[in-house]
mmCIF file of C-alpha atoms and ligand atoms in Angstrom:
data_model
loop_
_atom_site.group_PDB
_atom_site.id
_atom_site.type_symbol
_atom_site.label_atom_id
_atom_site.label_comp_id
_atom_site.label_asym_id
_atom_site.label_seq_id
_atom_site.Cartn_x
_atom_site.Cartn_y
_atom_site.Cartn_z
ATOM 1 C CA MET V 1 13.512 -74.399 -109.780
ATOM 2 C CA ALA V 2 12.017 -75.198 -106.437
ATOM 3 C CA LYS V 3 8.885 -73.638 -105.460
ATOM 4 C CA LYS V 4 9.034 -70.756 -103.050
ATOM 5 C CA THR V 5 6.984 -71.275 -99.870
ATOM 6 C CA LEU V 6 5.105 -68.213 -98.719
ATOM 7 C CA LEU V 7 3.808 -68.002 -95.052
ATOM 8 C CA VAL V 8 0.884 -65.616 -94.647
ATOM 9 C CA THR V 9 0.209 -64.611 -90.960
ATOM 10 C CA GLY V 10 -3.020 -63.233 -89.928
ATOM 11 C CA SER V 11 -4.461 -65.160 -92.826
ATOM 12 C CA ASP V 12 -8.131 -64.741 -91.946
ATOM 13 C CA GLY V 13 -8.027 -60.981 -91.821
ATOM 14 C CA GLN V 14 -9.039 -58.592 -94.691
ATOM 15 C CA LEU V 15 -5.704 -58.782 -96.514
ATOM 16 C CA GLY V 16 -4.840 -62.238 -95.460
ATOM 17 C CA SER V 17 -7.958 -63.752 -96.938
ATOM 18 C CA GLU V 18 -7.375 -62.090 -100.302
ATOM 19 C CA PHE V 19 -4.283 -64.166 -100.560
ATOM 20 C CA GLN V 20 -6.275 -67.203 -99.970
ATOM 21 C CA GLU V 21 -8.582 -66.091 -102.790
ATOM 22 C CA ILE V 22 -5.839 -65.444 -105.300
ATOM 23 C CA ALA V 23 -3.421 -68.310 -104.400
ATOM 24 C CA SER V 24 -4.471 -70.640 -107.095
ATOM 25 C CA TYR V 25 -3.352 -68.125 -109.665
ATOM 26 C CA TYR V 26 0.186 -68.501 -108.488
ATOM 27 C CA PRO V 27 0.977 -72.030 -109.037
ATOM 28 C CA ASP V 28 4.650 -71.198 -108.669
ATOM 29 C CA PHE V 29 4.283 -70.488 -105.009
ATOM 30 C CA THR V 30 3.406 -72.790 -102.221
ATOM 31 C CA PHE V 31 1.244 -70.997 -99.711
ATOM 32 C CA LEU V 32 0.994 -71.534 -95.997
ATOM 33 C CA PHE V 33 -1.880 -69.856 -94.399
ATOM 34 C CA ALA V 34 -1.673 -69.408 -90.717
ATOM 35 C CA ASN V 35 -4.447 -67.486 -89.020
ATOM 36 C CA SER V 36 -4.078 -66.205 -85.288
ATOM 37 C CA LYS V 37 -5.058 -69.729 -83.857
ATOM 38 C CA ARG V 38 -2.520 -71.534 -85.952
ATOM 39 C CA LEU V 39 0.202 -69.013 -85.365
ATOM 40 C CA ASP V 40 0.016 -66.384 -82.669
ATOM 41 C CA ILE V 41 2.831 -63.946 -83.625
ATOM 42 C CA THR V 42 3.129 -62.548 -80.079
ATOM 43 C CA ASP V 43 4.408 -66.084 -79.017
ATOM 44 C CA GLN V 44 8.038 -65.816 -79.520
ATOM 45 C CA GLN V 45 8.631 -69.669 -79.101
ATOM 46 C CA ALA V 46 5.588 -70.563 -81.179
ATOM 47 C CA VAL V 47 6.977 -68.365 -84.071
ATOM 48 C CA SER V 48 10.380 -69.681 -83.866
ATOM 49 C CA ASP V 49 9.240 -73.329 -83.821
ATOM 50 C CA PHE V 50 6.878 -72.716 -86.843
ATOM 51 C CA PHE V 51 9.693 -71.272 -88.871
ATOM 52 C CA GLU V 52 12.055 -74.155 -87.985
ATOM 53 C CA THR V 53 9.444 -76.695 -88.921
ATOM 54 C CA ASN V 54 8.429 -75.294 -92.113
ATOM 55 C CA ASN V 55 10.846 -74.206 -94.766
ATOM 56 C CA ILE V 56 9.550 -70.679 -95.213
ATOM 57 C CA ASP V 57 11.250 -68.447 -97.996
ATOM 58 C CA TYR V 58 8.861 -65.385 -97.504
ATOM 59 C CA CYS V 59 6.625 -64.335 -94.617
ATOM 60 C CA ILE V 60 3.858 -61.996 -95.529
ATOM 61 C CA ASN V 61 2.785 -60.453 -92.369
ATOM 62 C CA CYS V 62 -0.963 -59.710 -92.494
ATOM 63 C CA ALA V 63 -1.234 -60.007 -88.734
ATOM 64 C CA ALA V 64 -1.911 -56.919 -86.759
ATOM 65 C CA TYR V 65 -4.024 -55.075 -84.245
ATOM 66 C CA THR V 66 -5.980 -52.657 -86.475
ATOM 67 C CA GLN V 67 -8.523 -51.113 -84.192
ATOM 68 C CA VAL V 68 -7.441 -47.453 -84.357
ATOM 69 C CA ASP V 69 -9.696 -46.037 -81.672
ATOM 70 C CA GLN V 70 -9.510 -49.064 -79.301
ATOM 71 C CA ALA V 71 -5.713 -49.107 -79.534
ATOM 72 C CA GLU V 72 -5.678 -45.940 -77.168
ATOM 73 C CA THR V 73 -7.064 -48.074 -74.293
ATOM 74 C CA ASP V 74 -5.909 -51.414 -75.381
ATOM 75 C CA GLN V 75 -2.276 -50.393 -75.690
ATOM 76 C CA GLU V 76 -0.727 -53.464 -74.184
ATOM 77 C CA LEU V 77 -2.331 -55.746 -76.940
ATOM 78 C CA ALA V 78 -1.628 -53.342 -79.598
ATOM 79 C CA TYR V 79 2.002 -53.048 -78.749
ATOM 80 C CA ALA V 80 2.145 -56.917 -78.289
ATOM 81 C CA VAL V 81 0.873 -57.600 -81.853
ATOM 82 C CA ASN V 82 2.132 -54.649 -83.809
ATOM 83 C CA VAL V 83 5.650 -54.354 -82.270
ATOM 84 C CA THR V 84 6.678 -57.599 -80.353
ATOM 85 C CA GLY V 85 4.964 -59.714 -82.758
ATOM 86 C CA VAL V 86 6.521 -58.080 -85.660
ATOM 87 C CA ALA V 87 10.023 -58.175 -83.854
ATOM 88 C CA ASN V 88 9.394 -62.052 -83.429
ATOM 89 C CA LEU V 89 8.659 -62.587 -87.136
ATOM 90 C CA ALA V 90 11.858 -60.567 -87.956
ATOM 91 C CA ALA V 91 14.028 -62.543 -85.604
ATOM 92 C CA ALA V 92 12.793 -65.858 -87.064
ATOM 93 C CA CYS V 93 13.163 -64.735 -90.563
ATOM 94 C CA LYS V 94 16.812 -63.911 -89.654
ATOM 95 C CA GLU V 95 17.379 -67.102 -88.112
ATOM 96 C CA GLN V 96 15.916 -68.992 -91.130
ATOM 97 C CA ASN V 97 17.222 -66.728 -93.781
ATOM 98 C CA ALA V 98 13.648 -65.866 -94.887
ATOM 99 C CA ILE V 99 12.453 -62.524 -96.255
ATOM 100 C CA LEU V 100 9.871 -60.561 -94.308
ATOM 101 C CA ILE V 101 7.200 -58.640 -96.149
ATOM 102 C CA HIS V 102 5.399 -56.512 -93.465
ATOM 103 C CA ILE V 103 2.274 -54.338 -94.069
ATOM 104 C CA SER V 104 2.355 -50.801 -92.426
ATOM 105 C CA THR V 105 0.167 -47.819 -92.702
ATOM 106 C CA ASP V 106 -0.108 -44.164 -93.826
ATOM 107 C CA PHE V 107 -1.035 -43.509 -90.139
ATOM 108 C CA VAL V 108 2.664 -43.533 -89.417
ATOM 109 C CA PHE V 109 2.585 -39.900 -90.785
ATOM 110 C CA ASP V 110 1.314 -36.868 -88.869
ATOM 111 C CA GLY V 111 -0.752 -35.295 -91.777
ATOM 112 C CA SER V 112 1.092 -31.910 -91.755
ATOM 113 C CA GLN V 113 2.216 -32.089 -95.491
ATOM 114 C CA THR V 114 0.450 -30.725 -98.355
ATOM 115 C CA ARG V 115 2.082 -33.032 -100.953
ATOM 116 C CA PRO V 116 2.117 -36.887 -101.004
ATOM 117 C CA TYR V 117 4.308 -38.590 -98.440
ATOM 118 C CA THR V 118 7.326 -40.442 -99.906
ATOM 119 C CA GLU V 119 9.127 -43.444 -98.452
ATOM 120 C CA THR V 120 11.708 -41.281 -97.158
ATOM 121 C CA ASP V 121 9.590 -38.685 -95.369
ATOM 122 C CA SER V 122 9.957 -38.903 -91.603
ATOM 123 C CA PRO V 123 7.121 -40.603 -89.792
ATOM 124 C CA ASN V 124 5.625 -38.899 -86.816
ATOM 125 C CA PRO V 125 2.467 -40.777 -85.835
ATOM 126 C CA ILE V 126 -0.321 -38.914 -83.840
ATOM 127 C CA ASN V 127 -2.235 -41.913 -82.497
ATOM 128 C CA TYR V 128 -1.161 -45.141 -80.553
ATOM 129 C CA TYR V 129 -1.984 -47.307 -83.279
ATOM 130 C CA GLY V 130 0.297 -45.396 -85.743
ATOM 131 C CA LYS V 131 2.921 -45.344 -83.090
ATOM 132 C CA THR V 132 2.879 -49.144 -82.774
ATOM 133 C CA LYS V 133 2.935 -49.528 -86.586
ATOM 134 C CA TYR V 134 6.023 -47.335 -86.883
ATOM 135 C CA LEU V 135 7.838 -49.125 -83.996
ATOM 136 C CA GLY V 136 7.097 -52.386 -85.811
ATOM 137 C CA GLU V 137 8.760 -50.898 -88.891
ATOM 138 C CA GLN V 138 11.651 -49.983 -86.734
ATOM 139 C CA GLU V 139 12.097 -53.451 -85.241
ATOM 140 C CA ILE V 140 12.213 -54.885 -88.637
ATOM 141 C CA ALA V 141 14.867 -52.316 -89.870
ATOM 142 C CA LYS V 142 17.076 -53.052 -87.037
ATOM 143 C CA THR V 143 17.158 -56.790 -87.140
ATOM 144 C CA LEU V 144 16.750 -57.797 -90.882
ATOM 145 C CA SER V 145 18.023 -56.366 -94.056
ATOM 146 C CA ASN V 146 15.974 -58.777 -96.157
ATOM 147 C CA HIS V 147 12.629 -57.022 -95.916
ATOM 148 C CA TYR V 148 9.948 -55.096 -97.725
ATOM 149 C CA ILE V 149 7.724 -52.758 -95.789
ATOM 150 C CA ILE V 150 4.549 -51.884 -97.694
ATOM 151 C CA ARG V 151 2.648 -48.864 -96.505
ATOM 152 C CA THR V 152 -0.938 -48.893 -97.375
ATOM 153 C CA SER V 153 -4.011 -46.703 -96.667
ATOM 154 C CA TRP V 154 -7.873 -46.872 -96.482
ATOM 155 C CA LEU V 155 -7.788 -50.635 -97.117
ATOM 156 C CA TYR V 156 -11.058 -52.485 -98.249
ATOM 157 C CA GLY V 157 -11.490 -56.137 -98.817
ATOM 158 C CA LYS V 158 -14.059 -58.798 -99.438
ATOM 159 C CA LYS V 159 -13.811 -60.128 -95.744
ATOM 160 C CA GLY V 160 -14.138 -58.104 -92.585
ATOM 161 C CA ALA V 161 -15.311 -54.681 -91.886
ATOM 162 C CA ASN V 162 -14.404 -51.661 -93.889
ATOM 163 C CA PHE V 163 -15.563 -48.191 -94.923
ATOM 164 C CA VAL V 164 -17.266 -49.423 -98.063
ATOM 165 C CA LYS V 165 -19.299 -51.997 -96.214
ATOM 166 C CA THR V 166 -20.217 -49.512 -93.456
ATOM 167 C CA ILE V 167 -21.408 -46.952 -96.069
ATOM 168 C CA LEU V 168 -23.582 -49.558 -97.915
ATOM 169 C CA ARG V 169 -25.033 -50.792 -94.424
ATOM 170 C CA LEU V 170 -25.628 -47.249 -93.392
ATOM 171 C CA ALA V 171 -27.425 -46.263 -96.742
ATOM 172 C CA ALA V 172 -29.653 -49.179 -96.178
ATOM 173 C CA GLU V 173 -30.598 -48.284 -92.565
ATOM 174 C CA LYS V 174 -30.581 -44.373 -92.637
ATOM 175 C CA GLU V 175 -32.335 -41.355 -94.264
ATOM 176 C CA ASN V 176 -29.273 -39.535 -94.820
ATOM 177 C CA LEU V 177 -25.621 -39.912 -94.281
ATOM 178 C CA THR V 178 -22.944 -37.311 -92.977
ATOM 179 C CA VAL V 179 -19.417 -37.912 -93.849
ATOM 180 C CA VAL V 180 -16.135 -35.985 -93.056
ATOM 181 C CA ASN V 181 -14.787 -34.029 -96.091
ATOM 182 C CA ASN V 182 -11.541 -32.472 -94.508
ATOM 183 C CA GLN V 183 -9.530 -35.727 -94.142
ATOM 184 C CA PHE V 184 -7.752 -36.744 -97.406
ATOM 185 C CA GLY V 185 -6.037 -39.960 -98.261
ATOM 186 C CA ALA V 186 -6.327 -42.747 -100.949
ATOM 187 C CA PRO V 187 -8.472 -45.923 -100.809
ATOM 188 C CA THR V 188 -6.685 -49.318 -101.485
ATOM 189 C CA ASN V 189 -8.545 -52.369 -102.695
ATOM 190 C CA ALA V 190 -6.939 -55.264 -100.674
ATOM 191 C CA GLU V 191 -6.821 -57.347 -103.675
ATOM 192 C CA ASP V 192 -4.600 -55.003 -105.652
ATOM 193 C CA LEU V 193 -2.318 -54.723 -102.554
ATOM 194 C CA ALA V 194 -2.082 -58.723 -102.486
ATOM 195 C CA LYS V 195 -1.120 -58.729 -106.131
ATOM 196 C CA PHE V 196 1.504 -56.038 -105.622
ATOM 197 C CA ILE V 197 3.229 -58.010 -102.999
ATOM 198 C CA LEU V 198 3.309 -61.230 -105.044
ATOM 199 C CA TYR V 199 4.726 -58.973 -107.870
ATOM 200 C CA LEU V 200 7.407 -57.838 -105.500
ATOM 201 C CA ILE V 201 8.276 -61.319 -104.737
ATOM 202 C CA GLN V 202 8.072 -62.370 -108.489
ATOM 203 C CA ASN V 203 10.486 -59.690 -109.531
ATOM 204 C CA SER V 204 12.807 -59.466 -106.563
ATOM 205 C CA PHE V 205 12.896 -55.841 -106.436
ATOM 206 C CA ASP V 206 15.282 -53.923 -104.049
ATOM 207 C CA PHE V 207 14.391 -54.369 -100.400
ATOM 208 C CA GLY V 208 13.118 -51.398 -98.507
ATOM 209 C CA ILE V 209 9.796 -49.386 -97.981
ATOM 210 C CA TYR V 210 7.258 -49.134 -100.791
ATOM 211 C CA HIS V 211 3.816 -47.190 -100.652
ATOM 212 C CA LEU V 212 0.793 -48.805 -102.278
ATOM 213 C CA SER V 213 -2.637 -47.333 -102.535
ATOM 214 C CA ASN V 214 -4.842 -46.905 -105.538
ATOM 215 C CA ARG V 215 -4.111 -44.140 -108.051
ATOM 216 C CA THR V 216 -6.001 -40.925 -107.444
ATOM 217 C CA GLU V 217 -5.749 -37.629 -109.395
ATOM 218 C CA ASN V 218 -4.992 -35.616 -106.418
ATOM 219 C CA GLN V 219 -6.571 -36.547 -103.052
ATOM 220 C CA VAL V 220 -9.856 -38.212 -101.902
ATOM 221 C CA SER V 221 -11.852 -37.310 -98.761
ATOM 222 C CA TRP V 222 -14.058 -39.810 -97.012
ATOM 223 C CA TYR V 223 -16.807 -37.816 -98.294
ATOM 224 C CA ASP V 224 -15.607 -38.318 -101.972
ATOM 225 C CA PHE V 225 -15.078 -41.880 -101.158
ATOM 226 C CA ALA V 226 -18.734 -42.307 -99.810
ATOM 227 C CA LYS V 227 -20.158 -40.452 -102.680
ATOM 228 C CA GLU V 228 -18.436 -42.860 -105.193
ATOM 229 C CA ILE V 229 -19.519 -45.940 -103.272
ATOM 230 C CA LEU V 230 -23.311 -44.668 -103.192
ATOM 231 C CA LYS V 231 -23.049 -43.611 -106.915
ATOM 232 C CA LEU V 232 -21.785 -47.212 -108.018
ATOM 233 C CA GLN V 233 -24.392 -48.846 -105.925
ATOM 234 C CA LYS V 234 -27.043 -46.386 -107.485
ATOM 235 C CA LYS V 235 -28.200 -45.349 -103.977
ATOM 236 C CA THR V 236 -29.936 -41.993 -103.773
ATOM 237 C CA ILE V 237 -29.744 -41.313 -100.174
ATOM 238 C CA PRO V 238 -28.680 -37.722 -99.390
ATOM 239 C CA LEU V 239 -25.179 -37.413 -98.614
ATOM 240 C CA LEU V 240 -23.935 -34.558 -96.374
ATOM 241 C CA ALA V 241 -20.347 -33.193 -95.872
ATOM 242 C CA THR V 242 -19.069 -32.276 -92.626
ATOM 243 C CA ASN V 243 -15.683 -30.938 -91.332
ATOM 244 C CA GLN V 244 -16.287 -32.400 -87.905
ATOM 245 C CA LYS V 245 -13.962 -34.919 -86.412
ATOM 246 C CA PHE V 246 -14.375 -38.677 -87.471
ATOM 247 C CA GLY V 247 -14.081 -40.928 -84.537
ATOM 248 C CA GLY V 248 -12.531 -40.129 -81.112
ATOM 249 C CA VAL V 249 -8.806 -40.449 -81.944
ATOM 250 C CA ALA V 250 -6.421 -38.061 -83.673
ATOM 251 C CA ARG V 251 -5.932 -38.937 -87.301
ATOM 252 C CA PRO V 252 -3.860 -37.394 -89.932
ATOM 253 C CA ASN V 253 -5.706 -34.818 -91.921
ATOM 254 C CA TYR V 254 -3.761 -35.653 -95.128
ATOM 255 C CA SER V 255 -2.142 -38.946 -95.527
ATOM 256 C CA VAL V 256 -1.829 -39.273 -99.446
ATOM 257 C CA MET V 257 1.204 -41.375 -100.208
ATOM 258 C CA SER V 258 3.524 -40.910 -102.969
ATOM 259 C CA LEU V 259 3.323 -43.946 -105.680
ATOM 260 C CA GLU V 260 6.442 -42.728 -107.546
ATOM 261 C CA LYS V 261 8.727 -45.373 -106.229
ATOM 262 C CA THR V 262 6.147 -48.109 -106.672
ATOM 263 C CA THR V 263 5.415 -47.042 -110.066
ATOM 264 C CA ARG V 264 8.876 -47.385 -111.075
ATOM 265 C CA THR V 265 8.517 -51.163 -110.620
ATOM 266 C CA ASN V 266 6.105 -51.041 -113.431
ATOM 267 C CA PHE V 267 3.408 -52.580 -111.453
ATOM 268 C CA ARG V 268 0.015 -51.408 -112.882
ATOM 269 C CA ILE V 269 -1.782 -49.411 -109.992
ATOM 270 C CA SER V 270 -5.429 -49.169 -110.659
ATOM 271 C CA HIS V 271 -7.350 -45.987 -110.395
ATOM 272 C CA TRP V 272 -9.252 -45.895 -107.270
ATOM 273 C CA LYS V 273 -12.685 -45.506 -108.977
ATOM 274 C CA LYS V 274 -11.990 -48.382 -111.248
ATOM 275 C CA SER V 275 -10.861 -50.684 -108.388
ATOM 276 C CA LEU V 276 -13.841 -49.690 -106.420
ATOM 277 C CA GLU V 277 -16.254 -50.504 -109.206
ATOM 278 C CA LYS V 278 -14.606 -53.866 -109.557
ATOM 279 C CA TYR V 279 -15.116 -54.610 -105.790
ATOM 280 C CA ILE V 280 -18.566 -53.417 -105.683
ATOM 281 C CA LYS V 281 -19.502 -55.759 -108.666
ATOM 282 C CA SER V 282 -17.975 -58.584 -106.815
ATOM 283 C CA TYR V 283 -19.655 -57.747 -103.607
ATOM 284 C CA GLU V 284 -23.195 -57.535 -105.144
HETATM 285 N N1 LIG T 301 -7.455 -51.648 -92.650
HETATM 286 C C1 LIG T 301 -6.895 -50.516 -92.995
HETATM 287 O O1 LIG T 301 -7.670 -49.556 -93.388
HETATM 288 C C2 LIG T 301 -5.558 -50.439 -93.038
HETATM 289 C C3 LIG T 301 -5.027 -49.170 -93.489
HETATM 290 C C4 LIG T 301 -3.640 -49.185 -93.571
HETATM 291 C C5 LIG T 301 -2.833 -50.163 -93.234
HETATM 292 N N2 LIG T 301 -3.409 -51.357 -92.651
HETATM 293 C C6 LIG T 301 -2.451 -52.382 -92.501
HETATM 294 O O2 LIG T 301 -2.665 -53.463 -93.328
HETATM 295 C C7 LIG T 301 -2.562 -54.796 -92.653
HETATM 296 C C8 LIG T 301 -3.732 -55.706 -92.974
HETATM 297 O O3 LIG T 301 -4.823 -55.032 -92.307
HETATM 298 P P1 LIG T 301 -6.306 -55.658 -92.303
HETATM 299 O O4 LIG T 301 -7.409 -54.628 -92.678
HETATM 300 O O5 LIG T 301 -6.140 -57.014 -93.180
HETATM 301 O O6 LIG T 301 -6.485 -56.195 -90.729
HETATM 302 P P2 LIG T 301 -7.476 -57.135 -90.243
HETATM 303 O O7 LIG T 301 -8.551 -57.463 -91.090
HETATM 304 O O8 LIG T 301 -7.884 -56.562 -88.800
HETATM 305 O O9 LIG T 301 -6.733 -58.534 -89.956
HETATM 306 C C9 LIG T 301 -5.694 -58.595 -89.043
HETATM 307 C C10 LIG T 301 -5.532 -60.105 -88.754
HETATM 308 O O10 LIG T 301 -4.440 -60.089 -87.902
HETATM 309 C C11 LIG T 301 -4.883 -61.198 -86.870
HETATM 310 N N3 LIG T 301 -4.195 -61.122 -85.717
HETATM 311 C C12 LIG T 301 -4.373 -60.207 -84.628
HETATM 312 N N4 LIG T 301 -3.548 -60.577 -83.519
HETATM 313 C C13 LIG T 301 -2.723 -61.683 -83.985
HETATM 314 C C14 LIG T 301 -1.721 -62.397 -83.333
HETATM 315 N N5 LIG T 301 -1.304 -62.145 -82.252
HETATM 316 N N6 LIG T 301 -1.203 -63.313 -84.006
HETATM 317 C C15 LIG T 301 -1.587 -63.717 -85.265
HETATM 318 N N7 LIG T 301 -2.610 -63.145 -85.969
HETATM 319 C C16 LIG T 301 -3.211 -62.014 -85.295
HETATM 320 C C17 LIG T 301 -6.308 -61.020 -86.756
HETATM 321 O O11 LIG T 301 -6.960 -62.378 -86.390
HETATM 322 P P3 LIG T 301 -8.104 -62.445 -85.174
HETATM 323 O O12 LIG T 301 -9.160 -61.634 -85.921
HETATM 324 O O13 LIG T 301 -8.146 -63.871 -84.928
HETATM 325 O O14 LIG T 301 -7.511 -61.653 -83.890
HETATM 326 C C18 LIG T 301 -6.813 -60.636 -88.227
HETATM 327 O O15 LIG T 301 -7.122 -61.919 -88.882
HETATM 328 C C19 LIG T 301 -2.245 -54.446 -91.246
HETATM 329 O O16 LIG T 301 -0.933 -54.378 -90.989
HETATM 330 C C20 LIG T 301 -2.864 -53.006 -91.007
HETATM 331 O O17 LIG T 301 -2.001 -52.279 -90.055
HETATM 332 C C21 LIG T 301 -4.741 -51.392 -92.692
#
């Protein structure tokens, strides 16, 4: 059987670079890595030409504008990448009969629920970043039936900035740390997400939306997350909990996503503490 060609856009970002790390374990796929320099997804002509030149079976879109606070003032660029860019990829996939796998976010939800959000719950984003991500999802849904939208949350990977690295850096610099304890979600190790995406491709599951984070018993606050990071790194710095707002922009207070649908694929979703431990060990 001919090898499937997988294009990974935004390939130097946190998630994109995880695919570069694990690609050699998937010899049945040919990976094409395109960072923002090689392929700017906001450039419709460039996207169309790229798809025409390369025989792409799957496009895994890891390109995104991900600065949640900055998006409020940098709306044009956030929209261009998260909406127009995604629409360009959907159109090119349709044209070339490729399957689009797009990454979205728990931030499409408003956080007013008290039980985990399912794939069929209605999004209602409360910040501009969330709005653009939801609009991106809609662009795909209206253009292309052959798609997967994977919503994830609290992502951390080996490359780039993330909460785990920030806590470790601050623990080295400060005498104590204060972290919010009234925003609840679920962390996701980017390597687990990359593996889930390749699992979906290998098994040709039904198209549609899937939620993927690491498994939690109930819910995790940023404080719980920080506490576990410090414990695993054996840092004894005092950690204080606060209920004051984190960052300037509104964020959902509760964004735990139901993993029921994803669990039915039989993908083994790691527990968040186990996955964090593995990450921290590799990070040392
Ligand atoms: N990080 C989280 O906590 C989180 C949570 C939930 C969902 N997500 C979603 O998960 C996905 C991956 O996030 P991530 O953390 O890996 O993001 P990231 O580290 O910020 O990476 C995004 C990548 O997209 C590239 N990019 C930006 N504009 C582009 C353009 N016009 N054309 C092509 N590439 C472009 C960036 O390249 P340059 O650096 O060169 O601009 C960067 O390499 C995103 O869809 C994000 O919305 C993330």
